[in-house]
Short mmCIF file of C-alpha atoms (C1' of nucleotides) in Angstrom, two decimals:
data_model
loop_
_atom_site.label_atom_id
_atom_site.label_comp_id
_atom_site.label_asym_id
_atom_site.label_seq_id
_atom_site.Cartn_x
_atom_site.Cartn_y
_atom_site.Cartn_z
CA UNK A 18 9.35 -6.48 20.76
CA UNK A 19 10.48 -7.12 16.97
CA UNK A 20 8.42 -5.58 14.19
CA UNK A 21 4.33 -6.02 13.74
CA UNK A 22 2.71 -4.22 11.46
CA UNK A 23 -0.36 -1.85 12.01
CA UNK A 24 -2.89 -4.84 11.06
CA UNK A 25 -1.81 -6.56 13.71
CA UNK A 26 -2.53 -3.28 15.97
CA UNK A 27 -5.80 -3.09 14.35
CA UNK A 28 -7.17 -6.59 15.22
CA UNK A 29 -5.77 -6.21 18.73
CA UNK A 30 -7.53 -2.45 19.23
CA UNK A 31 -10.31 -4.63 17.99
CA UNK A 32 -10.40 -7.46 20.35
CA UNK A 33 -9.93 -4.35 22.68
CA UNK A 34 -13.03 -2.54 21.93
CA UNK A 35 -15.51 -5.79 21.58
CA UNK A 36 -14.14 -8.39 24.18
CA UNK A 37 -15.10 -12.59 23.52
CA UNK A 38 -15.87 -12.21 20.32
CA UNK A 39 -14.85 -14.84 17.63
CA UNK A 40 -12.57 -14.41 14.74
CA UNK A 41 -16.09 -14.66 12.51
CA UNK A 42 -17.35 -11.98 14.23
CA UNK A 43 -14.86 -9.91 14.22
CA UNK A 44 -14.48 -10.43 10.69
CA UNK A 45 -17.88 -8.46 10.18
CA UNK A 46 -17.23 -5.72 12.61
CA UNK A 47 -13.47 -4.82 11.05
CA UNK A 48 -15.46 -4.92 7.75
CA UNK A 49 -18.29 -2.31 9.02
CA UNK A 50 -16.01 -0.32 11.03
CA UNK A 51 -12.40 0.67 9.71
CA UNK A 52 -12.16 -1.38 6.59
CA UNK A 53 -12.88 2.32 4.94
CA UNK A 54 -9.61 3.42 6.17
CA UNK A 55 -7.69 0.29 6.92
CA UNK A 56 -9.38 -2.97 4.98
CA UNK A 57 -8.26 -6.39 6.02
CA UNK A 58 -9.37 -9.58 4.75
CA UNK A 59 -10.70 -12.16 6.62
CA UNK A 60 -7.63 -14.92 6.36
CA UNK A 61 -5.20 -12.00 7.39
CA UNK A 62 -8.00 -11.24 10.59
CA UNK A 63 -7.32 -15.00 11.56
CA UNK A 64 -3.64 -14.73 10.85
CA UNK A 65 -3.16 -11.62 13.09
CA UNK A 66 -4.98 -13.46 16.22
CA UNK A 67 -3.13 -16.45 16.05
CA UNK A 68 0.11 -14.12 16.33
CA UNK A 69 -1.18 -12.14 18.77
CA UNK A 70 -2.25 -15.01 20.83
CA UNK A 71 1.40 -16.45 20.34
CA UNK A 72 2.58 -12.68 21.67
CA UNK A 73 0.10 -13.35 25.07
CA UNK A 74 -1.22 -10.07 23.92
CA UNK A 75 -4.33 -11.92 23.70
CA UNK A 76 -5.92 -14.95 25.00
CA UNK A 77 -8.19 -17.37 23.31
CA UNK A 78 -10.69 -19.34 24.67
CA UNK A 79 -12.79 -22.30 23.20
CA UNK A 80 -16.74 -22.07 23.07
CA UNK A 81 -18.79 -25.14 22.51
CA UNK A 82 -22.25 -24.27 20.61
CA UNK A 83 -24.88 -26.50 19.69
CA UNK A 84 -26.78 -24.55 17.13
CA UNK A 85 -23.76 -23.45 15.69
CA UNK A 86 -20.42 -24.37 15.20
CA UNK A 87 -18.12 -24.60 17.68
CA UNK A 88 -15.97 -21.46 18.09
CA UNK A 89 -13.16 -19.26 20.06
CA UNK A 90 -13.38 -15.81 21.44
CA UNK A 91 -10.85 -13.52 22.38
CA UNK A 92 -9.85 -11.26 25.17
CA UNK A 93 -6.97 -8.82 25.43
CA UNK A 94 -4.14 -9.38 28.35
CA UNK A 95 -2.72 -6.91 30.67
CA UNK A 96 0.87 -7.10 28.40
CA UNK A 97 -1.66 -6.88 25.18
CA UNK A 98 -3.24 -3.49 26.36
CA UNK A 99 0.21 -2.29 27.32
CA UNK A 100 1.24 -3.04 23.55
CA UNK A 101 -1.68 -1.53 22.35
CA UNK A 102 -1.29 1.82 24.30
CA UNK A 103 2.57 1.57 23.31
CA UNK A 104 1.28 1.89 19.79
CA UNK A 105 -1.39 4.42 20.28
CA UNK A 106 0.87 6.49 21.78
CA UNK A 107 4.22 6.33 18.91
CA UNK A 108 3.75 8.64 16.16
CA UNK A 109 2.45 7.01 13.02
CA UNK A 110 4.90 7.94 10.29
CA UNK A 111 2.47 8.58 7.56
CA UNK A 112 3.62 10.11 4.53
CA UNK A 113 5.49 7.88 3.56
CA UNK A 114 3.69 5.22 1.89
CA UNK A 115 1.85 7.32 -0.66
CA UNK A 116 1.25 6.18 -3.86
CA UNK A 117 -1.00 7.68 -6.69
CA UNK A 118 -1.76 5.50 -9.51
CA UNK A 119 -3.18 8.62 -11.44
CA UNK A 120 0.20 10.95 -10.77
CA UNK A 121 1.83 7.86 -12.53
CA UNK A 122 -0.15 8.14 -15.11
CA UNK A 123 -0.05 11.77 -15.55
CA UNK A 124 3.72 11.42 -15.22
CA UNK A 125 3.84 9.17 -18.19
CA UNK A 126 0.91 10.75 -19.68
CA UNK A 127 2.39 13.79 -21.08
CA UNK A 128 3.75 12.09 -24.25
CA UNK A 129 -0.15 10.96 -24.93
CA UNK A 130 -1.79 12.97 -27.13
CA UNK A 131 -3.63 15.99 -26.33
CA UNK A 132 -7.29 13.94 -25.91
CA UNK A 133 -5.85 10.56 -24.05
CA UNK A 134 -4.67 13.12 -21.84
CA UNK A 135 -8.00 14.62 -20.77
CA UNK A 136 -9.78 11.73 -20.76
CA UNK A 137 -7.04 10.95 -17.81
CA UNK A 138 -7.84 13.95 -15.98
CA UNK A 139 -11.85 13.28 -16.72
CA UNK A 140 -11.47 9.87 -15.42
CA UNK A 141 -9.53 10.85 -12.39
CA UNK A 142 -12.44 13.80 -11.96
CA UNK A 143 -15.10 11.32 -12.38
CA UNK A 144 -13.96 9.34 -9.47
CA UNK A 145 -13.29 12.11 -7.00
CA UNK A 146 -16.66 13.53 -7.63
CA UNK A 147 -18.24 9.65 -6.73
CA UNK A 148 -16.44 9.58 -3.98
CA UNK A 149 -17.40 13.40 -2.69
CA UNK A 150 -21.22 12.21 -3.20
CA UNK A 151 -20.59 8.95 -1.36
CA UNK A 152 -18.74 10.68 1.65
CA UNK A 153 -20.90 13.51 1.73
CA UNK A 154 -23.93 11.10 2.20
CA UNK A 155 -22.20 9.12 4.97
CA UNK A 156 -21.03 12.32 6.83
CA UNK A 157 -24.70 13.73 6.90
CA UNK A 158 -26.13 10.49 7.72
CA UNK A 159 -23.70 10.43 11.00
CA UNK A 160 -24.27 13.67 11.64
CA UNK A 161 -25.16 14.41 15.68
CA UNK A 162 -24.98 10.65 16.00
CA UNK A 163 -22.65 10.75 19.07
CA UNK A 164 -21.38 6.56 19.43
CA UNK A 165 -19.84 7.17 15.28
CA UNK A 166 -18.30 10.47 16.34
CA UNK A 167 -14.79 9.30 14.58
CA UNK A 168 -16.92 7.30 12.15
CA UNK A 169 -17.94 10.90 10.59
CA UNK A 170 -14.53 12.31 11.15
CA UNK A 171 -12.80 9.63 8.82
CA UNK A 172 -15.07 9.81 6.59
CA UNK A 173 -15.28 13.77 6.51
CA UNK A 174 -11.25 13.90 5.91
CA UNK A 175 -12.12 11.34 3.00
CA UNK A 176 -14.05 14.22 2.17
CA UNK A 177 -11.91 17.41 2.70
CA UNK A 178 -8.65 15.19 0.52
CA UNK A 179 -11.20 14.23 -1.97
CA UNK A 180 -12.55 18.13 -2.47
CA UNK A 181 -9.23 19.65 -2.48
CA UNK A 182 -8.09 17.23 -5.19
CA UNK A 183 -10.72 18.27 -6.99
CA UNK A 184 -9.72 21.94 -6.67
CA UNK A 185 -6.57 20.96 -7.86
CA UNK A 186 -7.67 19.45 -10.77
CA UNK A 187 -9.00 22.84 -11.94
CA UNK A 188 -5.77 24.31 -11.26
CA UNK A 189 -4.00 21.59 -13.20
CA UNK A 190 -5.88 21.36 -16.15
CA UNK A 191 -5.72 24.96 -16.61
CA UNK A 192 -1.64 24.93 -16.15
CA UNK A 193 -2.00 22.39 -18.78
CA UNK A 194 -4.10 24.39 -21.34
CA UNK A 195 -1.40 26.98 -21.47
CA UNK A 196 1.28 26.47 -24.08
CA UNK A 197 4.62 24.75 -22.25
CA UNK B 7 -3.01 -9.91 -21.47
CA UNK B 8 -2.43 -11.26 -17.38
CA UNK B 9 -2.37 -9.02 -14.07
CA UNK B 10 0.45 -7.10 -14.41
CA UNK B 11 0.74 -4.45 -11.77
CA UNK B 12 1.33 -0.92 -11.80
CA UNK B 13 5.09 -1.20 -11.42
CA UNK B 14 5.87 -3.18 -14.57
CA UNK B 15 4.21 -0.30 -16.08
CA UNK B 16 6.32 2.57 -14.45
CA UNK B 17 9.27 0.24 -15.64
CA UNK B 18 8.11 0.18 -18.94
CA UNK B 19 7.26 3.87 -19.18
CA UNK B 20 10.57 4.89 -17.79
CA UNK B 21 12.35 2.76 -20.44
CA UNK B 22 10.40 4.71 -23.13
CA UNK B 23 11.09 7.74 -21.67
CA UNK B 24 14.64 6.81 -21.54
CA UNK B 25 15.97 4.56 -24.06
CA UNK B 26 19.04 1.78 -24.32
CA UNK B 27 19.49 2.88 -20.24
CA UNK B 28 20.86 0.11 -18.09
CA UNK B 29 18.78 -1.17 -14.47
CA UNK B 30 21.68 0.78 -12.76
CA UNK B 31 20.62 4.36 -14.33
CA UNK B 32 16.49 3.36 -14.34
CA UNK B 33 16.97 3.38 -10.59
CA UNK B 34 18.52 6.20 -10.38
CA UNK B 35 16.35 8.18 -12.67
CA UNK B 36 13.11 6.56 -11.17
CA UNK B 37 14.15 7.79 -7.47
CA UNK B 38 14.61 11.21 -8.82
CA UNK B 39 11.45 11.38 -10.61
CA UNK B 40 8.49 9.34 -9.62
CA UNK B 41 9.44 7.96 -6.11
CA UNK B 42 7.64 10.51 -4.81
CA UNK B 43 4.35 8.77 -5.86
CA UNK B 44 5.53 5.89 -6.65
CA UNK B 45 8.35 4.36 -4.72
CA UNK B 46 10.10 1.31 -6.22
CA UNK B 47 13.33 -0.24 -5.01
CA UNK B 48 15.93 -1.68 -6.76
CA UNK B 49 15.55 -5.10 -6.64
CA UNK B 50 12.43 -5.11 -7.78
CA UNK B 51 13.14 -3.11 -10.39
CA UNK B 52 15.94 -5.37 -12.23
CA UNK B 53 12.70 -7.79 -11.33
CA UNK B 54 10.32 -6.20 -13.64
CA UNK B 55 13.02 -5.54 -16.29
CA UNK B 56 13.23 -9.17 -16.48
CA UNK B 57 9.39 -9.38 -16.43
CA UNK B 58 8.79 -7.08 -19.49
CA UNK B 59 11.49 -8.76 -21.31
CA UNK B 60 10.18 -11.98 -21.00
CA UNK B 61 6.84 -10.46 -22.28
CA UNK B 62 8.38 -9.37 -25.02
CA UNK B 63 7.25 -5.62 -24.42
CA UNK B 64 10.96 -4.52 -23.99
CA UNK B 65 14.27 -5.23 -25.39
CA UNK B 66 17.78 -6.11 -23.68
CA UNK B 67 21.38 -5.40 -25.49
CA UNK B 68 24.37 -6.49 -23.60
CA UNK B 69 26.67 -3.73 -23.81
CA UNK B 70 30.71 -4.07 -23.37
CA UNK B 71 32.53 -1.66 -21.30
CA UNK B 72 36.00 -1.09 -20.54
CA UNK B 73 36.15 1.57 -17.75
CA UNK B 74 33.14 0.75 -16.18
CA UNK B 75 31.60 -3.26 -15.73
CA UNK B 76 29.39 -4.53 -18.58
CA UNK B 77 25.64 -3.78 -18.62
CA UNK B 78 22.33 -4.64 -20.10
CA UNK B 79 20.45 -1.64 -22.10
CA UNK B 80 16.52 -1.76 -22.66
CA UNK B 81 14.67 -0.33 -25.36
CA UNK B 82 11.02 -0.77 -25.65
CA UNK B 83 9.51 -2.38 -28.49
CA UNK B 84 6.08 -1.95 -30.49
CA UNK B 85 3.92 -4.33 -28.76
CA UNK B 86 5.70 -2.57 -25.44
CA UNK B 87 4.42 0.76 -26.69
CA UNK B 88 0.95 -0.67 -27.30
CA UNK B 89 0.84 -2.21 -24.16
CA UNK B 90 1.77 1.12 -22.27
CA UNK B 91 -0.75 2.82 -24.24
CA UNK B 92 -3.72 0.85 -23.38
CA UNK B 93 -2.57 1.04 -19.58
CA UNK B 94 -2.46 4.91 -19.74
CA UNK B 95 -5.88 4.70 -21.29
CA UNK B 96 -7.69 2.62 -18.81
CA UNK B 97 -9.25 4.58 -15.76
CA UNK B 98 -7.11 4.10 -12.73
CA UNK B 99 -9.23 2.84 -9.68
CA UNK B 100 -7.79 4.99 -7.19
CA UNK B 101 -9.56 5.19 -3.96
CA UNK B 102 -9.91 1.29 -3.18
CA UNK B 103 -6.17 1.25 -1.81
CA UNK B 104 -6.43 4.64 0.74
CA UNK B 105 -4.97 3.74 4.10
CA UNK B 106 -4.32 5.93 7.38
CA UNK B 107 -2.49 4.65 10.07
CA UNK B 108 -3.45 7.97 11.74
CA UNK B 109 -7.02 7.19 11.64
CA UNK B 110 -6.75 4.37 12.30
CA UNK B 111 -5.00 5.02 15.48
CA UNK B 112 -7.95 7.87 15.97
CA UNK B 113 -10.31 4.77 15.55
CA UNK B 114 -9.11 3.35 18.93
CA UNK B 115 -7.69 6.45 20.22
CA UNK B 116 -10.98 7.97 21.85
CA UNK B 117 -10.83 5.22 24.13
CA UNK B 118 -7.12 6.96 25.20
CA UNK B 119 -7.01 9.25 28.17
CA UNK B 120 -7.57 13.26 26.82
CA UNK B 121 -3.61 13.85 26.63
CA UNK B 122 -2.80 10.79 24.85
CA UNK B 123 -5.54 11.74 21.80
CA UNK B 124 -4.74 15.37 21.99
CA UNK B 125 -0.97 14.10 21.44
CA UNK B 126 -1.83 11.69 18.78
CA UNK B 127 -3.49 14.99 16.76
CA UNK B 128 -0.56 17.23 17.20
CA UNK B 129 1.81 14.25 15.78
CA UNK B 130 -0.40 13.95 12.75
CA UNK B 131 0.18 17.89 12.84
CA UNK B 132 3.37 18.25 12.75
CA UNK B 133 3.93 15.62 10.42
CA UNK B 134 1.48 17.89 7.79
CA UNK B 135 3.14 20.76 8.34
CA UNK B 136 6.57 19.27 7.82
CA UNK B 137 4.90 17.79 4.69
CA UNK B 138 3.25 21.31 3.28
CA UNK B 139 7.01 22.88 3.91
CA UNK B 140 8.58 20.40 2.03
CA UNK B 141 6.05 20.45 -0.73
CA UNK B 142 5.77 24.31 -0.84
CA UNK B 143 9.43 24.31 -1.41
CA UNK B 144 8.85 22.22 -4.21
CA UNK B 145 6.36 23.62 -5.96
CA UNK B 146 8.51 26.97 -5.83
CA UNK B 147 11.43 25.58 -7.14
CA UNK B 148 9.68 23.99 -9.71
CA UNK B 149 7.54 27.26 -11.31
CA UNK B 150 8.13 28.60 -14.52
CA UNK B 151 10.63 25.25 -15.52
CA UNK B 152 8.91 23.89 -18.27
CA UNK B 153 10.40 20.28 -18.28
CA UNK B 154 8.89 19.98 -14.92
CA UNK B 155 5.93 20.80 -15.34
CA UNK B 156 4.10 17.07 -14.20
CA UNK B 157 6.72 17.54 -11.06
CA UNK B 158 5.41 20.43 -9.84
CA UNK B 159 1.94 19.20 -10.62
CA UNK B 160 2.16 16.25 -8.63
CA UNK B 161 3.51 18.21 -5.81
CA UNK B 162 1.19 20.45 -5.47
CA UNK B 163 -0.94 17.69 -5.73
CA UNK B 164 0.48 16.52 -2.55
CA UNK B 165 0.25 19.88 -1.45
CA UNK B 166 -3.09 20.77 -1.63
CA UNK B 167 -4.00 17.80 0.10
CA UNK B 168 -1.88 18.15 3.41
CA UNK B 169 -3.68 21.91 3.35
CA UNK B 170 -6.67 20.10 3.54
CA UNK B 171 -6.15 17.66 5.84
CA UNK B 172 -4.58 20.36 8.12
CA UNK B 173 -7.93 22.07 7.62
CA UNK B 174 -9.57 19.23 9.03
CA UNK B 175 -7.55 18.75 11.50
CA UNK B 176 -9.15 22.26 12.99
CA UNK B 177 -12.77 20.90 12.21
CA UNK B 178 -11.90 17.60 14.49
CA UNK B 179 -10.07 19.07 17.08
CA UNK B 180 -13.26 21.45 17.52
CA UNK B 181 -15.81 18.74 16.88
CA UNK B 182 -13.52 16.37 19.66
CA UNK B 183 -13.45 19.61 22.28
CA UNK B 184 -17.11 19.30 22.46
CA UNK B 185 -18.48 17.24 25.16
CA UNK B 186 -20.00 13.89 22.93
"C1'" DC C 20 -35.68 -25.70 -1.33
"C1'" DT C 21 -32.42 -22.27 -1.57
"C1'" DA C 22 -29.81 -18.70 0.36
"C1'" DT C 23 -27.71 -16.76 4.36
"C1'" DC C 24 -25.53 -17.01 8.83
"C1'" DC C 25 -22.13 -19.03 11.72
"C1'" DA C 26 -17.44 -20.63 11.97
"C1'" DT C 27 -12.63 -21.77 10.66
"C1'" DG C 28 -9.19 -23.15 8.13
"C1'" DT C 29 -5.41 -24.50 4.21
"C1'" DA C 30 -2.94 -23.64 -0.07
"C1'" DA C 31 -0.90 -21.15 -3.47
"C1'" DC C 32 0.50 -17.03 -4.92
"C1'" DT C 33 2.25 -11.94 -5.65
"C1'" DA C 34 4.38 -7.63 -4.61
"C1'" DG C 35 7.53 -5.73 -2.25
"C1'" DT C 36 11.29 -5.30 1.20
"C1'" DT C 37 16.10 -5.61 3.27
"C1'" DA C 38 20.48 -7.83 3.68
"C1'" DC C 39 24.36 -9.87 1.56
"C1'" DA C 40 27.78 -10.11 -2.22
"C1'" DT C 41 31.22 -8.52 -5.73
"C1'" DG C 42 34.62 -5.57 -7.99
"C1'" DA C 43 36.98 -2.19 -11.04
"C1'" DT C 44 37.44 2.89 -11.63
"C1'" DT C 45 37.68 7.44 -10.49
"C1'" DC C 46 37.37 11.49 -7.69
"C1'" DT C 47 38.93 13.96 -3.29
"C1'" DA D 2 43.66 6.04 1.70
"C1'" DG D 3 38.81 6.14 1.36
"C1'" DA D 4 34.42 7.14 -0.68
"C1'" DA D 5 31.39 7.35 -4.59
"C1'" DT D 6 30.01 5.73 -9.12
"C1'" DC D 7 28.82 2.02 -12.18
"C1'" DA D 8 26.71 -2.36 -12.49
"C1'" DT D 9 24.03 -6.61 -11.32
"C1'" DG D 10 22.55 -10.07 -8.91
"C1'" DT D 11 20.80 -13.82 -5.09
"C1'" DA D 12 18.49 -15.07 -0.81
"C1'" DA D 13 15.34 -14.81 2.66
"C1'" DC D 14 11.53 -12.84 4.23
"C1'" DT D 15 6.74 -10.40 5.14
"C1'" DA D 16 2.21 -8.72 4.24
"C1'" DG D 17 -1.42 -9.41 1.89
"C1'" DT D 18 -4.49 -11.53 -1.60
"C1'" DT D 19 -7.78 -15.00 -3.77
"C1'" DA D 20 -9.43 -19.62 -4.35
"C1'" DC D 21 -10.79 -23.84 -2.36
"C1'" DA D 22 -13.02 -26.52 1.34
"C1'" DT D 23 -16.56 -27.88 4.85
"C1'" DG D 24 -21.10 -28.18 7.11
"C1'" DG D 25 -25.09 -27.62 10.32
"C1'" DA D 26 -28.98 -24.27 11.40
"C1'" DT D 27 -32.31 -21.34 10.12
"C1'" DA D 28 -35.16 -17.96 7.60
"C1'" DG D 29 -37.73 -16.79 3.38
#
DNA sequence: CTATCCATGTAACTAGTTACATGATTCT
DNA sequence: AGAATCATGTAACTAGTTACATGGATAG
């Protein structure tokens, strides 16, 4: 079993979780569902099944409609969930892959002068706090709402990374007020 | 003024930061400095040198040596400068690129058998806790030098954020004890 | 009568990666 | 004798993106 990336894990947890459903379909319900935390675009969706149905981890099956276009649905195979639990169950090596647009900025940013560089930090500020008020809204909205359990809890570590940046932004900007 | 992405741009501010260097020391000083936030390899690297020459935004002298082979040296040049300037200036959209193979492993985990997701949370564990170590280290090492002052920044940067992700880690392995 | 839903695809491209290749000098 | 440093490149590949293309059915 060579190399597939986590996209391809997510369409087949996908097909998984909402068996005979169409590539269009699931289109829609990777976009509603874990496109906050892992987006994929509808050509790589259709990409990913054909692979997958290539692997056997997957098996496609041709619907005829009348009052719609013709289509094929999906189900996962007995060597497909066995891939799929293989996944679930390897550590995900995480940190790695981190990149901050903003730390690159701020790395370079030091040679701006004094007001470019606040307006950095402001803009950086600016975007944590939209993104607190958006999370916050989604994480009381899901609140006690047992089927989007993990829903809530993606979106509420959204929320806990986005707060604590923002606590370091205080921290920073005062390091940065002080003569160096 | 195309797409350029944010690479080209690290490229460019490292060879203002660091004038008449060859592609052989860039990499070198890049891995030291900003690879923690933003990786780049090599390759790509000579890649974008080209790039930024051919935009005219940075300058190449071929440089004769007799103990070591020849290189190429890069100095940045005024419409270089500009460039970098209006990049630093513009607002960095930050959150639209987030991704978590942890949750999105959580996002099909609750379908796992009870070990397998309690597993799956003490991986993500450890591998914040090895993070905050590394980082705390970091940041320690780092206080009080003045020249790296954005260093230690962006570490604890990275630092604060693993504390709160560890945080939530207690607020979903509560919420997930509960019977949903 | 216009927009949206259903449904799938191809084409062209970019960013980024790893592997392969070379070769003199200098330090241990 | 062997490894590290300096120095640059090509080739082949993958993941992912956007733009372009089609067309019937149905709801407002």
């Amino acid at each position: 079993v060579a190399d597939i990336p986590d996209s391809s894990f997510a369409v087949l947890g996908l097909v998984d979780k909402v068996p005979s459903s169409s590539g269009y379909k699931l289109t829609s319900i990777a976009e509603q569902s874990f496109a906050y935390f892992w987006p994929i675009s509808r050509t790589l969706l259709y990409r990913e099944l054909k692979r997958l149905e290539r692997l056997g981890w997957i098996a496609g099956t041709p619907v005829r409609q009348e009052s719609a276009p013709d289509k094929r649905t999906y189900d996962i195979t007995g060597s497909g969930r066995r891939a799929l639990a293989h996944w679930l169950g390897k550590p995900t090596e995480t940190a790695t892959t981190f990149r901050s647009g903003f730390l690159l900025k701020l790395f370079f940013g030091l040679r701006m002068h004094p007001p470019a560089l606040a307006a950095l930090l402001t803009d950086y500020r600016r975007s944590l706090e939209a993104q607190r008020d958006q999370l916050t809204e989604i994480v009381d909205r899901l609140e006690g709402l047992a089927r989007a359990r993990v829903a809530r809890l993606a979106a509420l570590h959204g929320l806990r990374t986005a707060q604590a940046r923002l606590a370091w932004l205080d921290e920073a900007e005062a390091e940065l007020r002080e003569p160096g």
